Each structure stands twice: as C-alpha cells, then as structure tokens.
Amino acid sequence: MQVNPQEVSAEQATTPRYDTIVISGATGQEVPRTVDGGEVVSWARGHELAAGDALLEFVTYVADGDCGISEELSMKAREALDLMARRSRLGWDADEKGGDA
C-alpha cells in the first residue's frame, strides 16, 4: 500500500496525525495519559474493536425500538449510543458537562 505524502509539514497540518503503538505482554492495567510528550487519545485491548461490532448492532436494534421492549429501555440504549458517539468525537472531554454534547 502506498501512502501519499503530506503537502505541508506536521507543524502546519490542519488535521492531527496519530501514531499507533501496539504493546504485547504488558502486565499492568493502567493506560498512560502521555507517551513521549504526546497525549494518548485512543486505545483498545486485543481485538476489542472487532468484537464490539456485534454489541453495537444489538444496542442499535434496542435503541431503535425494533424488538418489542419498553420505551425506557430503548431510551437507555440510545443514551449509550450517544455517549459512545461523543467519546468518539471528543475523546477525554466527552463526559464533561456543558461541552459539545
């Protein structure tokens, strides 16, 4: 696969560049907030991202009310999906009140 080079330097880029670090055999349970001077903004253990598709599909089904359950449970599922979307957009700030909710 060939990647097109950036037209401008990293300092002038308008979209952030993210580096991915894959760690095998770690024994701790804490994810560091910084690495080599940069902020850690995303992480996943093992194949959790791939495994999450089935759960996302089910929660969306419940949130859409397509399964004959109570409206209250559908609303809770929708809240969970909305929080997931905010976390995807905002990272660490998703749970703070008053921001881009």
Coordinates of N, CA, C and O in Angstrom, one line a residue:
M1 N 0.8 -1.2 0.0 CA 0.0 0.0 0.0 C 0.9 1.2 0.0 O 1.9 1.3 0.7
Q2 N 0.6 2.2 -0.8 CA 1.3 3.4 -0.9 C 0.5 4.6 -0.3 O -0.7 4.7 -0.5
V3 N 1.2 5.4 0.5 CA 0.6 6.5 1.2 C 1.1 7.8 0.5 O 2.3 7.9 0.3
N4 N 0.1 8.7 0.2 CA 0.5 10.0 -0.3 C 1.2 10.8 0.8 O 0.7 10.9 1.8
P5 N 2.3 11.4 0.5 CA 3.0 12.3 1.5 C 2.2 13.5 1.8 O 1.4 14.0 0.9
Q6 N 2.4 14.1 3.0 CA 1.7 15.3 3.3 C 2.2 16.5 2.5 O 3.4 16.5 2.2
E7 N 1.4 17.4 2.1 CA 1.8 18.6 1.3 C 2.4 19.6 2.2 O 3.2 20.5 1.7
V8 N 2.2 19.6 3.5 CA 2.8 20.6 4.4 C 3.4 19.9 5.5 O 3.2 18.7 5.8
S9 N 4.2 20.6 6.3 CA 4.9 20.0 7.4 C 3.9 19.6 8.5 O 2.8 20.1 8.5
A10 N 4.3 18.7 9.4 CA 3.4 18.3 10.5 C 3.0 19.5 11.4 O 1.9 19.6 11.9
E11 N 3.9 20.5 11.5 CA 3.5 21.7 12.3 C 2.4 22.5 11.7 O 1.7 23.2 12.3
Q12 N 2.3 22.5 10.3 CA 1.3 23.3 9.6 C 0.1 22.5 9.3 O -0.9 23.1 8.8
A13 N 0.1 21.2 9.5 CA -1.1 20.4 9.1 C -2.3 20.8 9.8 O -2.3 21.1 11.0
T14 N -3.5 20.7 9.2 CA -4.7 21.1 9.8 C -5.4 20.0 10.5 O -6.3 20.2 11.3
T15 N -5.1 18.7 10.1 CA -5.6 17.6 10.8 C -4.5 16.9 11.6 O -3.4 16.8 11.1
P16 N -4.8 16.4 12.8 CA -3.8 15.8 13.6 C -3.3 14.5 13.0 O -4.1 13.8 12.4
R17 N -2.1 14.2 13.3 CA -1.5 12.9 12.9 C -1.4 12.0 14.1 O -1.0 12.5 15.2
Y18 N -1.9 10.8 14.1 CA -1.9 9.9 15.2 C -0.9 8.8 15.0 O -0.8 8.2 13.8
D19 N -0.1 8.4 16.0 CA 0.7 7.3 15.9 C 0.1 6.1 16.7 O -0.6 6.3 17.6
T20 N 0.3 4.9 16.2 CA -0.3 3.7 16.8 C 0.8 2.9 17.4 O 1.8 2.6 16.8
I21 N 0.7 2.6 18.7 CA 1.7 1.7 19.4 C 0.9 0.5 19.8 O -0.1 0.5 20.5
V22 N 1.5 -0.7 19.4 CA 0.9 -2.0 19.8 C 1.8 -2.6 20.8 O 3.0 -2.7 20.6
I23 N 1.3 -2.9 22.0 CA 2.1 -3.5 23.1 C 1.6 -4.9 23.4 O 0.5 -5.1 23.6
S24 N 2.6 -5.8 23.4 CA 2.3 -7.2 23.7 C 2.9 -7.6 25.1 O 4.0 -7.2 25.3
G25 N 2.2 -8.3 25.9 CA 2.7 -8.8 27.1 C 2.8 -7.8 28.3 O 3.4 -8.1 29.3
A26 N 2.1 -6.7 28.2 CA 2.0 -5.8 29.3 C 1.3 -6.4 30.5 O 0.4 -7.2 30.4
T27 N 1.8 -6.2 31.7 CA 1.2 -6.8 32.9 C 0.4 -5.8 33.7 O -0.4 -6.2 34.6
G28 N 0.5 -4.5 33.5 CA -0.3 -3.5 34.2 C -1.7 -3.4 33.7 O -2.0 -3.9 32.6
Q29 N -2.5 -2.6 34.4 CA -3.9 -2.4 33.9 C -4.1 -0.9 33.6 O -5.2 -0.5 33.2
E30 N -3.1 -0.1 33.8 CA -3.3 1.4 33.6 C -2.8 1.8 32.2 O -1.8 1.3 31.7
V31 N -3.6 2.6 31.5 CA -3.2 3.2 30.2 C -2.6 4.6 30.5 O -3.3 5.4 31.1
P32 N -1.4 4.8 30.1 CA -0.8 6.1 30.3 C -1.5 7.2 29.6 O -2.1 7.0 28.5
R33 N -1.6 8.4 30.2 CA -2.2 9.6 29.5 C -1.3 10.3 28.5 O -1.7 11.0 27.7
T34 N 0.0 10.0 28.7 CA 1.0 10.6 27.8 C 2.1 9.6 27.4 O 2.4 8.7 28.2
V35 N 2.6 9.7 26.2 CA 3.8 8.9 25.8 C 4.7 9.8 25.0 O 4.3 10.4 24.0
D36 N 5.9 9.8 25.4 CA 7.0 10.6 24.7 C 6.5 12.0 24.4 O 6.7 12.6 23.3
G37 N 5.9 12.6 25.4 CA 5.4 14.0 25.3 C 4.1 14.2 24.6 O 3.6 15.3 24.5
G38 N 3.5 13.2 24.0 CA 2.2 13.3 23.3 C 1.1 12.7 24.2 O 1.3 11.9 25.0
E39 N -0.1 13.2 24.0 CA -1.3 12.8 24.7 C -1.8 11.5 24.1 O -2.0 11.4 22.9
V40 N -2.1 10.5 24.9 CA -2.8 9.3 24.5 C -4.3 9.6 24.4 O -4.9 10.0 25.3
V41 N -4.8 9.5 23.2 CA -6.2 9.9 22.9 C -7.1 8.7 22.6 O -8.3 8.8 22.5
S42 N -6.5 7.5 22.3 CA -7.3 6.3 22.0 C -6.5 5.1 22.3 O -5.3 5.1 22.2
W43 N -7.3 4.0 22.7 CA -6.6 2.7 22.9 C -7.7 1.6 22.9 O -8.8 1.9 23.0
A44 N -7.2 0.4 22.7 CA -8.1 -0.8 22.7 C -7.2 -1.9 23.1 O -6.0 -2.0 22.8
R45 N -7.8 -2.9 23.9 CA -7.0 -4.1 24.2 C -7.4 -5.2 23.2 O -8.5 -5.4 22.9
G46 N -6.3 -5.9 22.8 CA -6.5 -7.0 21.9 C -7.4 -6.7 20.7 O -7.2 -5.8 20.0
H47 N -8.4 -7.5 20.5 CA -9.3 -7.4 19.4 C -10.7 -6.9 19.8 O -11.7 -7.2 19.2
E48 N -10.7 -6.0 20.9 CA -11.9 -5.5 21.4 C -12.7 -4.7 20.3 O -13.9 -4.7 20.3
L49 N -12.0 -3.9 19.5 CA -12.7 -3.2 18.5 C -13.5 -4.1 17.5 O -14.6 -3.8 17.2
A50 N -12.9 -5.1 17.1 CA -13.5 -6.1 16.2 C -14.7 -6.8 16.9 O -15.7 -7.0 16.3
A51 N -14.5 -7.1 18.2 CA -15.5 -7.8 18.9 C -16.7 -6.9 19.2 O -17.8 -7.4 19.4
G52 N -16.5 -5.6 19.2 CA -17.6 -4.7 19.6 C -18.7 -4.5 18.5 O -19.8 -4.0 18.8
D53 N -18.5 -5.0 17.3 CA -19.5 -4.8 16.3 C -20.8 -5.5 16.6 O -21.9 -4.9 16.3
A54 N -20.7 -6.7 17.1 CA -22.0 -7.4 17.4 C -22.7 -6.7 18.5 O -24.0 -6.6 18.4
L55 N -22.0 -6.2 19.5 CA -22.7 -5.5 20.6 C -23.3 -4.2 20.1 O -24.5 -3.8 20.4
L56 N -22.6 -3.4 19.2 CA -23.1 -2.2 18.7 C -24.4 -2.5 17.9 O -25.3 -1.7 18.0
E57 N -24.4 -3.5 17.1 CA -25.5 -3.9 16.3 C -26.8 -4.2 17.2 O -27.9 -3.7 16.9
F58 N -26.5 -4.9 18.3 CA -27.6 -5.2 19.2 C -28.1 -4.0 19.9 O -29.4 -3.8 20.0
V59 N -27.2 -3.1 20.4 CA -27.7 -1.9 21.1 C -28.4 -1.0 20.2 O -29.4 -0.4 20.5
T60 N -28.0 -0.9 18.9 CA -28.7 -0.1 17.9 C -30.1 -0.6 17.7 O -31.1 0.1 17.6
Y61 N -30.2 -1.9 17.6 CA -31.5 -2.6 17.5 C -32.4 -2.3 18.6 O -33.6 -1.9 18.4
V62 N -31.9 -2.3 19.9 CA -32.7 -2.0 21.0 C -33.1 -0.5 21.0 O -34.2 -0.1 21.3
A63 N -32.1 0.4 20.7 CA -32.3 1.8 20.7 C -33.4 2.2 19.7 O -34.1 3.1 19.9
D64 N -33.4 1.5 18.6 CA -34.4 1.8 17.6 C -35.8 1.3 17.9 O -36.8 1.6 17.2
G65 N -35.9 0.5 19.0 CA -37.2 0.0 19.4 C -37.8 -1.1 18.6 O -39.0 -1.3 18.5
D66 N -36.9 -1.8 17.8 CA -37.3 -2.8 16.9 C -37.6 -4.2 17.5 O -37.8 -5.1 16.8
C67 N -37.5 -4.3 18.8 CA -37.6 -5.6 19.4 C -38.7 -5.8 20.5 O -38.7 -6.7 21.2
G68 N -39.7 -4.9 20.5 CA -40.8 -5.0 21.4 C -40.5 -4.8 22.9 O -41.2 -5.4 23.7
I69 N -39.5 -4.0 23.2 CA -39.2 -3.8 24.6 C -39.7 -2.4 25.0 O -40.3 -1.7 24.2
S70 N -39.6 -2.1 26.3 CA -40.1 -0.8 26.8 C -39.4 0.4 26.2 O -38.3 0.3 25.8
E71 N -40.2 1.5 26.1 CA -39.6 2.7 25.6 C -38.4 3.2 26.5 O -37.4 3.7 26.0
E72 N -38.5 3.0 27.8 CA -37.5 3.4 28.7 C -36.2 2.7 28.4 O -35.1 3.3 28.4
L73 N -36.2 1.4 28.1 CA -35.0 0.6 27.8 C -34.4 1.1 26.5 O -33.2 1.2 26.3
S74 N -35.3 1.4 25.5 CA -34.8 1.9 24.2 C -34.1 3.2 24.4 O -33.1 3.5 23.8
M75 N -34.7 4.1 25.3 CA -34.0 5.4 25.6 C -32.7 5.2 26.2 O -31.7 5.9 25.9
K76 N -32.5 4.3 27.1 CA -31.2 4.0 27.8 C -30.2 3.5 26.7 O -29.1 3.9 26.7
A77 N -30.7 2.7 25.8 CA -29.8 2.2 24.7 C -29.3 3.4 23.9 O -28.2 3.5 23.5
R78 N -30.3 4.3 23.5 CA -30.0 5.5 22.7 C -29.0 6.4 23.4 O -28.0 6.9 22.8
E79 N -29.1 6.5 24.8 CA -28.2 7.3 25.6 C -26.8 6.7 25.5 O -25.8 7.4 25.4
A80 N -26.7 5.4 25.6 CA -25.4 4.7 25.5 C -24.8 5.0 24.1 O -23.6 5.2 24.0
L81 N -25.5 4.9 23.0 CA -25.0 5.1 21.7 C -24.6 6.6 21.6 O -23.5 6.9 20.9
D82 N -25.3 7.5 22.1 CA -25.0 8.9 22.0 C -23.7 9.2 22.8 O -22.8 9.9 22.3
L83 N -23.5 8.6 24.0 CA -22.3 8.7 24.7 C -21.1 8.2 23.9 O -20.0 8.8 23.9
M84 N -21.3 7.0 23.3 CA -20.2 6.4 22.5 C -19.8 7.4 21.4 O -18.6 7.6 21.1
A85 N -20.8 8.0 20.7 CA -20.5 8.9 19.6 C -19.8 10.1 20.1 O -18.8 10.6 19.5
R86 N -20.2 10.7 21.3 CA -19.5 11.8 21.9 C -18.0 11.5 22.2 O -17.1 12.2 22.0
R87 N -17.8 10.3 22.8 CA -16.5 9.9 23.1 C -15.6 9.7 21.9 O -14.4 10.0 21.9
S88 N -16.2 9.3 20.8 CA -15.5 9.1 19.6 C -15.1 10.5 19.0 O -14.0 10.7 18.5
R89 N -16.0 11.5 19.2 CA -15.7 12.9 18.7 C -14.7 13.6 19.6 O -13.9 14.3 19.1
L90 N -15.0 13.5 20.9 CA -14.3 14.4 21.9 C -13.2 13.8 22.7 O -12.5 14.5 23.4
G91 N -13.1 12.5 22.7 CA -12.0 11.9 23.5 C -12.2 12.1 25.0 O -13.3 11.8 25.5
W92 N -11.2 12.5 25.7 CA -11.2 12.7 27.1 C -12.4 13.6 27.6 O -12.8 13.4 28.7
D93 N -12.8 14.5 26.8 CA -13.7 15.5 27.3 C -15.2 15.1 27.1 O -16.1 15.9 27.5
A94 N -15.5 13.9 26.6 CA -16.8 13.5 26.3 C -17.8 13.5 27.5 O -19.0 13.8 27.4
D95 N -17.3 13.2 28.7 CA -18.1 13.0 29.9 C -18.3 14.3 30.6 O -19.1 14.4 31.6
E96 N -17.6 15.4 30.2 CA -17.7 16.7 30.9 C -19.0 17.4 30.5 O -19.4 17.3 29.4
K97 N -19.6 18.0 31.5 CA -20.9 18.7 31.2 C -20.7 20.0 30.5 O -19.7 20.7 30.7
G98 N -21.7 20.4 29.7 CA -21.6 21.7 29.1 C -20.8 21.9 27.8 O -20.9 22.9 27.1
G99 N -20.1 20.8 27.4 CA -19.3 20.9 26.1 C -20.2 20.6 24.9 O -21.4 20.9 24.9
D100 N -19.6 20.1 23.9 CA -20.2 19.7 22.7 C -21.0 18.4 22.9 O -20.5 17.3 22.6
A101 N -22.2 18.5 23.6 CA -22.9 17.3 23.9 C -23.8 16.8 22.8 O -24.1 17.5 21.9

